[in-house]
Short mmCIF file of C-alpha atoms and ligand atoms in Angstrom, two decimals:
data_model
loop_
_atom_site.label_atom_id
_atom_site.label_comp_id
_atom_site.label_asym_id
_atom_site.label_seq_id
_atom_site.Cartn_x
_atom_site.Cartn_y
_atom_site.Cartn_z
CA MET A 271 95.68 -183.25 -4.26
CA SER A 272 94.72 -181.90 -0.86
CA ARG A 273 91.63 -179.86 -1.62
CA ILE A 274 89.05 -178.81 -4.19
CA LYS A 275 88.28 -175.30 -5.37
CA ILE A 276 85.43 -173.44 -7.05
CA ILE A 277 86.33 -172.23 -10.55
CA GLY A 278 82.94 -171.01 -11.78
CA THR A 279 79.74 -169.65 -10.26
CA GLY A 280 76.31 -168.91 -11.72
CA SER A 281 72.82 -168.11 -10.54
CA TYR A 282 69.39 -167.61 -11.96
CA LEU A 283 66.29 -166.02 -10.48
CA PRO A 284 62.87 -165.86 -12.13
CA GLU A 285 61.85 -162.37 -13.21
CA LYS A 286 58.45 -162.17 -11.54
CA ILE A 287 58.54 -160.34 -8.18
CA LEU A 288 56.02 -160.96 -5.38
CA THR A 289 56.22 -158.17 -2.79
CA ASN A 290 55.03 -158.12 0.81
CA LEU A 291 52.32 -155.70 -0.33
CA ASP A 292 51.13 -158.32 -2.83
CA LEU A 293 50.98 -160.85 0.03
CA GLU A 294 48.85 -158.46 2.11
CA LYS A 295 46.14 -159.08 -0.49
CA ILE A 296 46.43 -162.88 -0.20
CA VAL A 297 46.70 -163.57 3.57
CA ASP A 298 46.21 -161.72 6.86
CA THR A 299 49.68 -160.18 7.08
CA THR A 300 51.47 -156.84 6.72
CA ASP A 301 54.65 -155.61 5.09
CA GLU A 302 55.64 -154.33 8.52
CA TRP A 303 55.28 -157.77 10.18
CA ILE A 304 57.16 -159.62 7.42
CA SER A 305 59.96 -157.01 7.23
CA THR A 306 60.59 -156.82 10.97
CA ARG A 307 60.14 -160.54 11.78
CA THR A 308 62.04 -161.93 8.75
CA GLY A 309 63.92 -159.17 6.87
CA ILE A 310 62.10 -160.11 3.65
CA LYS A 311 60.65 -157.39 1.39
CA GLU A 312 60.07 -159.34 -1.81
CA ARG A 313 60.78 -162.69 -3.44
CA ARG A 314 60.98 -164.12 -6.99
CA ILE A 315 58.42 -166.65 -8.16
CA THR A 316 58.31 -168.97 -11.15
CA ASP A 317 55.40 -169.13 -13.57
CA GLU A 318 53.37 -172.28 -14.16
CA ASN A 319 55.54 -173.35 -17.11
CA THR A 320 58.86 -173.15 -15.24
CA ALA A 321 60.34 -175.98 -13.15
CA VAL A 322 63.42 -176.08 -10.94
CA SER A 323 65.50 -177.73 -13.70
CA ASP A 324 64.94 -174.64 -15.86
CA LEU A 325 66.40 -172.37 -13.14
CA MET A 326 69.24 -174.80 -12.43
CA THR A 327 70.11 -175.19 -16.11
CA GLU A 328 70.49 -171.41 -16.56
CA ALA A 329 72.59 -171.11 -13.37
CA SER A 330 74.77 -174.03 -14.54
CA LYS A 331 75.39 -172.49 -17.99
CA LYS A 332 76.78 -169.36 -16.30
CA ALA A 333 78.96 -171.35 -13.90
CA ILE A 334 80.38 -173.47 -16.74
CA GLU A 335 81.02 -170.35 -18.82
CA MET A 336 82.98 -168.77 -15.95
CA ALA A 337 84.89 -172.01 -15.34
CA ASN A 338 85.81 -171.96 -19.03
CA ILE A 339 86.01 -175.70 -19.46
CA PRO A 340 84.40 -177.78 -22.23
CA LEU A 341 81.22 -179.69 -21.36
CA SER A 342 83.05 -182.93 -22.14
CA GLU A 343 85.28 -182.30 -19.12
CA ILE A 344 82.41 -182.12 -16.60
CA ASP A 345 82.59 -185.53 -14.92
CA GLY A 346 79.23 -185.46 -13.13
CA ILE A 347 76.31 -183.41 -11.81
CA ILE A 348 74.95 -183.26 -8.25
CA ALA A 349 71.76 -181.25 -7.70
CA GLY A 350 70.56 -180.37 -4.18
CA THR A 351 66.82 -179.76 -4.20
CA ILE A 352 63.61 -180.71 -2.39
CA THR A 353 61.44 -179.39 -5.23
CA PRO A 354 62.53 -181.65 -8.11
CA ASP A 355 60.70 -181.42 -11.42
CA MET A 356 59.16 -184.81 -10.58
CA MET A 357 59.91 -187.80 -8.31
CA PHE A 358 61.92 -189.37 -11.12
CA PRO A 359 63.96 -189.08 -13.25
CA ALA A 360 66.36 -187.02 -11.17
CA THR A 361 66.38 -183.31 -11.88
CA ALA A 362 70.16 -183.62 -12.37
CA CYS A 363 69.50 -185.96 -15.33
CA ILE A 364 67.12 -183.40 -16.86
CA ILE A 365 69.81 -180.72 -16.45
CA GLN A 366 72.37 -183.08 -18.02
CA LYS A 367 70.12 -183.42 -21.07
CA ASN A 368 69.49 -179.65 -21.20
CA LEU A 369 73.22 -178.92 -21.11
CA GLY A 370 74.13 -181.64 -23.60
CA ILE A 371 76.50 -183.49 -21.27
CA LYS A 372 76.88 -187.14 -22.27
CA ASN A 373 77.72 -190.35 -20.40
CA LYS A 374 78.47 -188.83 -16.99
CA PHE A 375 76.74 -189.46 -13.67
CA ALA A 376 73.89 -187.20 -12.51
CA PHE A 377 71.86 -187.45 -9.31
CA ASP A 378 69.77 -185.40 -6.87
CA LEU A 379 70.34 -185.00 -3.19
CA SER A 380 67.64 -184.14 -0.64
CA ALA A 381 68.85 -182.21 2.41
CA GLY A 382 66.37 -179.33 2.62
CA CYS A 383 68.03 -175.94 2.68
CA SER A 384 71.38 -177.66 3.31
CA GLY A 385 71.24 -179.28 -0.16
CA PHE A 386 74.03 -177.19 -1.68
CA ILE A 387 76.53 -177.72 1.15
CA TYR A 388 75.71 -181.44 1.20
CA ALA A 389 76.29 -181.59 -2.56
CA LEU A 390 79.55 -179.67 -2.22
CA GLU A 391 80.71 -182.10 0.47
CA VAL A 392 79.91 -185.08 -1.78
CA ALA A 393 81.79 -183.43 -4.68
CA ASN A 394 84.69 -182.67 -2.34
CA ASN A 395 85.09 -186.33 -1.47
CA PHE A 396 84.40 -187.62 -5.00
CA ILE A 397 87.20 -185.44 -6.37
CA LYS A 398 89.56 -186.27 -3.51
CA SER A 399 88.99 -189.96 -4.30
CA GLY A 400 90.86 -189.35 -7.54
CA ASN A 401 88.03 -190.79 -9.66
CA TYR A 402 86.61 -187.47 -10.85
CA LYS A 403 88.19 -184.12 -11.73
CA ASN A 404 85.51 -181.52 -12.51
CA LEU A 405 81.98 -181.61 -11.06
CA LEU A 406 78.92 -179.41 -11.44
CA VAL A 407 77.29 -178.75 -8.06
CA ILE A 408 73.87 -177.09 -8.04
CA GLY A 409 71.42 -175.90 -5.38
CA GLY A 410 67.98 -174.53 -6.13
CA GLU A 411 64.28 -174.65 -5.48
CA THR A 412 60.84 -173.68 -6.60
CA LEU A 413 59.44 -173.66 -3.06
CA THR A 414 56.57 -171.42 -4.12
CA LYS A 415 55.19 -174.50 -5.95
CA ILE A 416 54.78 -176.33 -2.62
CA THR A 417 53.64 -173.32 -0.59
CA ASN A 418 50.28 -173.19 1.16
CA TRP A 419 49.14 -169.72 0.11
CA SER A 420 46.53 -169.64 2.87
CA ASP A 421 49.09 -170.23 5.67
CA ARG A 422 50.59 -166.88 6.71
CA ASN A 423 53.13 -168.68 8.93
CA THR A 424 54.94 -170.10 5.91
CA CYS A 425 53.84 -168.46 2.66
CA VAL A 426 55.67 -165.20 3.39
CA LEU A 427 59.05 -166.93 3.81
CA PHE A 428 59.93 -168.57 0.51
CA GLY A 429 61.12 -167.68 -2.97
CA ASP A 430 62.41 -169.46 -6.09
CA GLY A 431 65.94 -169.46 -7.49
CA ALA A 432 69.04 -171.52 -8.21
CA GLY A 433 72.80 -171.29 -8.09
CA ALA A 434 75.60 -173.50 -9.37
CA VAL A 435 79.34 -173.94 -9.11
CA VAL A 436 81.99 -175.89 -10.99
CA VAL A 437 84.55 -177.47 -8.68
CA THR A 438 87.89 -179.05 -9.52
CA GLU A 439 91.20 -180.11 -7.99
CA SER A 440 93.13 -177.27 -6.42
CA SER A 441 96.81 -176.98 -7.23
CA ASP A 442 97.43 -173.89 -5.07
CA ASP A 443 96.42 -172.72 -1.57
CA SER A 444 92.85 -171.76 -2.60
CA GLY A 445 89.81 -173.99 -2.11
CA VAL A 446 87.75 -175.72 0.58
CA LEU A 447 89.87 -175.61 3.75
CA SER A 448 87.34 -177.41 5.96
CA SER A 449 83.77 -178.64 5.75
CA MET A 450 81.15 -180.59 7.68
CA ILE A 451 77.57 -181.80 7.34
CA GLY A 452 75.18 -183.14 9.97
CA ALA A 453 71.60 -184.17 10.61
CA ALA A 454 69.10 -184.82 13.41
CA GLY A 455 66.29 -186.92 11.92
CA GLU A 456 64.38 -186.96 15.21
CA TYR A 457 63.29 -183.39 14.44
CA GLY A 458 62.05 -184.17 10.93
CA ASP A 459 58.44 -183.34 11.78
CA LEU A 460 59.31 -179.71 12.57
CA LEU A 461 59.55 -179.00 8.85
CA TYR A 462 58.14 -181.31 6.19
CA GLN A 463 55.86 -181.93 3.23
CA PRO A 464 53.39 -184.58 4.41
CA ALA A 465 51.99 -185.95 1.13
CA GLY A 466 53.24 -186.98 -2.27
CA GLY A 467 55.67 -189.72 -1.22
CA SER A 468 55.15 -193.41 -0.39
CA ARG A 469 53.95 -192.65 3.17
CA MET A 470 50.99 -190.64 1.89
CA PRO A 471 50.62 -190.90 -1.88
CA ALA A 472 48.71 -188.18 -3.72
CA SER A 473 44.94 -188.58 -3.48
CA LYS A 474 41.83 -186.43 -3.73
CA GLU A 475 41.90 -186.14 0.06
CA THR A 476 45.56 -185.04 0.30
CA ILE A 477 44.90 -182.36 -2.28
CA GLU A 478 41.75 -181.12 -0.55
CA LYS A 479 43.64 -180.91 2.76
CA ASN A 480 46.63 -179.09 1.20
CA LEU A 481 49.02 -181.82 2.38
CA HIS A 482 51.43 -181.33 -0.54
CA THR A 483 52.68 -178.08 0.93
CA VAL A 484 55.27 -177.07 3.54
CA VAL A 485 54.30 -177.66 7.19
CA MET A 486 56.56 -175.95 9.72
CA GLN A 487 56.87 -175.25 13.45
CA GLY A 488 58.57 -171.89 12.88
CA SER A 489 59.82 -170.92 16.32
CA GLU A 490 61.21 -174.43 17.07
CA VAL A 491 63.02 -174.47 13.71
CA PHE A 492 64.37 -171.00 14.51
CA GLN A 493 65.94 -172.18 17.78
CA HIS A 494 67.52 -175.27 16.20
CA ALA A 495 68.79 -173.14 13.31
CA VAL A 496 70.71 -170.75 15.51
CA ARG A 497 72.21 -173.55 17.61
CA SER A 498 73.23 -175.77 14.69
CA MET A 499 74.61 -172.90 12.61
CA GLN A 500 76.70 -171.76 15.56
CA SER A 501 78.18 -175.22 16.23
CA ALA A 502 78.73 -175.96 12.51
CA GLY A 503 80.43 -172.58 12.03
CA GLU A 504 82.65 -173.08 15.07
CA GLU A 505 83.61 -176.57 13.92
CA VAL A 506 84.80 -175.55 10.44
CA ILE A 507 86.57 -172.43 11.73
CA LYS A 508 88.53 -174.60 14.16
CA ALA A 509 89.18 -177.33 11.58
CA ALA A 510 90.59 -174.75 9.15
CA GLY A 511 93.00 -173.53 11.83
CA ILE A 512 91.68 -169.98 11.71
CA THR A 513 89.64 -167.67 13.97
CA SER A 514 86.48 -165.63 13.34
CA ASP A 515 88.70 -162.60 12.81
CA ASP A 516 90.17 -164.22 9.69
CA ILE A 517 86.80 -164.44 7.95
CA ASP A 518 86.39 -161.83 5.21
CA ILE A 519 82.83 -162.68 4.18
CA PHE A 520 80.18 -164.77 5.92
CA ILE A 521 77.58 -166.28 3.58
CA PRO A 522 74.86 -167.78 5.79
CA HIS A 523 71.64 -169.44 4.77
CA GLN A 524 69.10 -166.69 4.05
CA ALA A 525 66.18 -167.96 6.14
CA ASN A 526 65.45 -165.08 8.48
CA ILE A 527 67.44 -161.89 9.14
CA ARG A 528 67.19 -162.52 12.88
CA ILE A 529 68.79 -165.98 12.46
CA LEU A 530 71.65 -164.38 10.49
CA GLN A 531 72.18 -161.65 13.08
CA SER A 532 72.07 -164.07 15.97
CA THR A 533 74.45 -166.56 14.31
CA ALA A 534 76.92 -163.83 13.33
CA LYS A 535 76.91 -162.53 16.91
CA ARG A 536 77.47 -166.02 18.38
CA LEU A 537 80.34 -166.61 15.94
CA LYS A 538 81.77 -163.15 16.73
CA ILE A 539 81.57 -162.00 13.10
CA PRO A 540 80.66 -158.32 12.59
CA ILE A 541 77.38 -157.83 10.73
CA GLU A 542 79.20 -155.77 8.03
CA LYS A 543 80.90 -159.01 6.93
CA VAL A 544 77.61 -160.89 6.53
CA TYR A 545 76.29 -161.23 2.97
CA ILE A 546 72.56 -160.48 3.03
CA ASN A 547 70.12 -160.66 0.12
CA ILE A 548 67.10 -162.08 1.95
CA ASP A 549 65.31 -158.74 1.50
CA LYS A 550 65.16 -159.34 -2.28
CA TYR A 551 64.88 -163.10 -2.66
CA ALA A 552 63.57 -164.54 0.67
CA ASN A 553 64.45 -168.15 1.47
CA THR A 554 65.31 -170.06 -1.72
CA SER A 555 66.32 -173.10 0.39
CA ALA A 556 69.19 -174.98 -1.32
CA GLY A 557 69.55 -171.96 -3.61
CA THR A 558 70.54 -169.36 -1.03
CA LEU A 559 74.27 -170.10 -0.67
CA PRO A 560 75.22 -170.52 -4.36
CA ILE A 561 73.06 -167.54 -5.38
CA ALA A 562 74.70 -165.32 -2.73
CA LEU A 563 78.17 -166.60 -3.66
CA ASP A 564 77.62 -165.88 -7.35
CA GLN A 565 76.30 -162.40 -6.66
CA ALA A 566 79.21 -161.61 -4.33
CA VAL A 567 81.74 -162.91 -6.88
CA ARG A 568 80.24 -161.04 -9.83
CA SER A 569 79.98 -157.77 -7.86
CA ASN A 570 83.66 -158.10 -6.82
CA GLU A 571 82.77 -158.35 -3.15
CA ILE A 572 84.96 -161.44 -3.01
CA LYS A 573 88.64 -161.05 -3.93
CA LYS A 574 91.36 -163.63 -4.48
CA GLY A 575 92.63 -164.91 -1.14
CA ASP A 576 89.46 -163.97 0.80
CA ILE A 577 88.28 -166.41 3.47
CA ILE A 578 84.58 -167.28 3.13
CA LEU A 579 82.41 -169.01 5.72
CA PHE A 580 79.30 -170.84 4.43
CA ASP A 581 76.81 -171.94 7.09
CA VAL A 582 73.36 -173.46 6.60
CA PHE A 583 70.57 -175.49 8.19
CA GLY A 584 67.36 -176.96 6.83
CA ALA A 585 64.68 -179.62 6.80
CA GLY A 586 65.79 -183.00 8.11
CA LEU A 587 66.84 -181.34 10.29
CA THR A 588 70.17 -180.91 8.51
CA TRP A 589 73.06 -178.49 8.71
CA GLY A 590 76.47 -177.90 7.19
CA ALA A 591 79.30 -175.40 6.90
CA ALA A 592 82.50 -174.83 4.98
CA ILE A 593 85.50 -172.52 4.96
CA VAL A 594 86.73 -171.61 1.49
CA ARG A 595 89.82 -169.60 0.56
CA TRP A 596 89.00 -167.85 -2.73
N1 ACO B 233 51.85 -162.05 9.40
C1 ACO B 233 51.35 -161.66 10.58
N2 ACO B 233 51.40 -162.41 11.70
C2 ACO B 233 51.99 -163.61 11.60
C3 ACO B 233 52.53 -164.09 10.42
C4 ACO B 233 52.44 -163.26 9.28
N3 ACO B 233 52.95 -163.64 8.08
N4 ACO B 233 53.05 -165.31 10.63
C5 ACO B 233 52.85 -165.59 11.92
N5 ACO B 233 52.20 -164.57 12.51
C6 ACO B 233 51.76 -164.47 13.89
C7 ACO B 233 51.54 -165.83 14.52
O1 ACO B 233 50.27 -166.32 14.18
C8 ACO B 233 51.66 -165.49 15.99
O2 ACO B 233 50.45 -164.92 16.42
P1 ACO B 233 49.82 -165.33 17.83
O3 ACO B 233 50.84 -164.89 18.84
O4 ACO B 233 48.56 -164.57 17.85
O5 ACO B 233 49.67 -166.81 17.77
C9 ACO B 233 52.72 -164.39 16.00
O6 ACO B 233 52.78 -163.87 14.67
C10 ACO B 233 54.08 -164.86 16.43
O7 ACO B 233 54.36 -166.06 15.76
P2 ACO B 233 55.74 -166.79 15.97
O8 ACO B 233 55.74 -168.05 15.16
O9 ACO B 233 56.09 -166.88 17.41
O10 ACO B 233 56.72 -165.73 15.29
P3 ACO B 233 58.27 -165.78 15.17
O11 ACO B 233 58.86 -164.57 15.73
O12 ACO B 233 58.83 -167.11 15.62
O13 ACO B 233 58.48 -165.69 13.59
C11 ACO B 233 58.97 -167.11 11.75
C12 ACO B 233 57.93 -166.69 12.76
C13 ACO B 233 59.29 -165.94 10.86
C14 ACO B 233 58.41 -168.26 10.92
C15 ACO B 233 60.26 -167.57 12.47
O14 ACO B 233 59.94 -168.46 13.50
C16 ACO B 233 61.25 -168.24 11.55
O15 ACO B 233 61.82 -167.61 10.69
N6 ACO B 233 61.53 -169.52 11.78
C17 ACO B 233 62.50 -170.25 11.00
C18 ACO B 233 61.90 -170.59 9.68
C19 ACO B 233 62.91 -171.19 8.78
O16 ACO B 233 63.99 -170.69 8.62
N7 ACO B 233 62.60 -172.32 8.19
C20 ACO B 233 63.51 -172.95 7.29
C21 ACO B 233 62.69 -173.49 6.25
S1 ACO B 233 63.55 -173.83 4.80
C22 ACO B 233 63.62 -175.50 4.39
O17 ACO B 233 64.46 -176.29 4.83
C23 ACO B 233 62.53 -175.90 3.46
#
């Protein structure tokens, strides 16, 4: 077995829409600023009763249905998220219970927005080891639950949503042709959630100071994003033995339209080949790639044999990319 392939995709987005006009009433911002600086028009948000496992469970059901394999043949679950239902048990274990999968491994993986590609890379190597055949790989977030709604620098950027895929051994020429993941922990303080872990446990003071929400140096993250997405993209293109011209669809992390445009230009991929849904869903972190993939598959924008480039960066800082032949 030389590679793995994706045999099912699914996604789930909460119904409630928060538009830029709604945000104008919450912070000192405008639809015009958000649209031109980020490409975002609206985003989906969960209600108080919904957690990330609920979104991930629904996305997983759709992916498993498309894969058309019995639950008993799913050998394990890997969930990429930085907004788990709780610190423990793992959100993947909650999803396992929700789906009714028994006696298989389930764990979470924290890699910021790169969570899905990290999880796919782990699944890739687990399956290649010969110990597992079919794995459920999920990426999703409820970032609006850790958003500081008084910080206009961050609160306009995020949305909630989840996507999932079922991966298995490939017996033909389709599948993951190349992949990579990377990290630069020295830049961790550019994008982080200060409180709630063992460094700064929850207290009255952390809550009063809003320290359980996202803190970000936006323009520094922007510069790292473009550089790391370019180098990750170039690396997997080269490793797959193809050129930019061979790419049929580019699915980048949906963080900011200007990051997508800049990365596509640096990788010499025409903007018409870039899958963009940031206008509707904003940045769903680990959810962006599997949600975009599922939407592109279900709307027949991806055909058998197409070459897909995935490319992402996130908190950590982390990054990752993959070339997939559909
Ligand atoms: N409305 C109006 N004005 C705003 C807003 C807003 N929502 N947000 C910031 N501004 C202002 C700033 O205060 C600043 O004003 P000043 O010049 O008076 O100080 C001005 O706009 C410019 O701010 P910049 O930060 O320089 O704006 P920039 O063009 O860099 O855009 C942005 C900011 C959108 C955050 C951009 O830097 C970006 O997208 N960065 C990457 C973010 C990202 O992708 N993060 C990944 C996180 S996902 C994860 O892993 C959890």
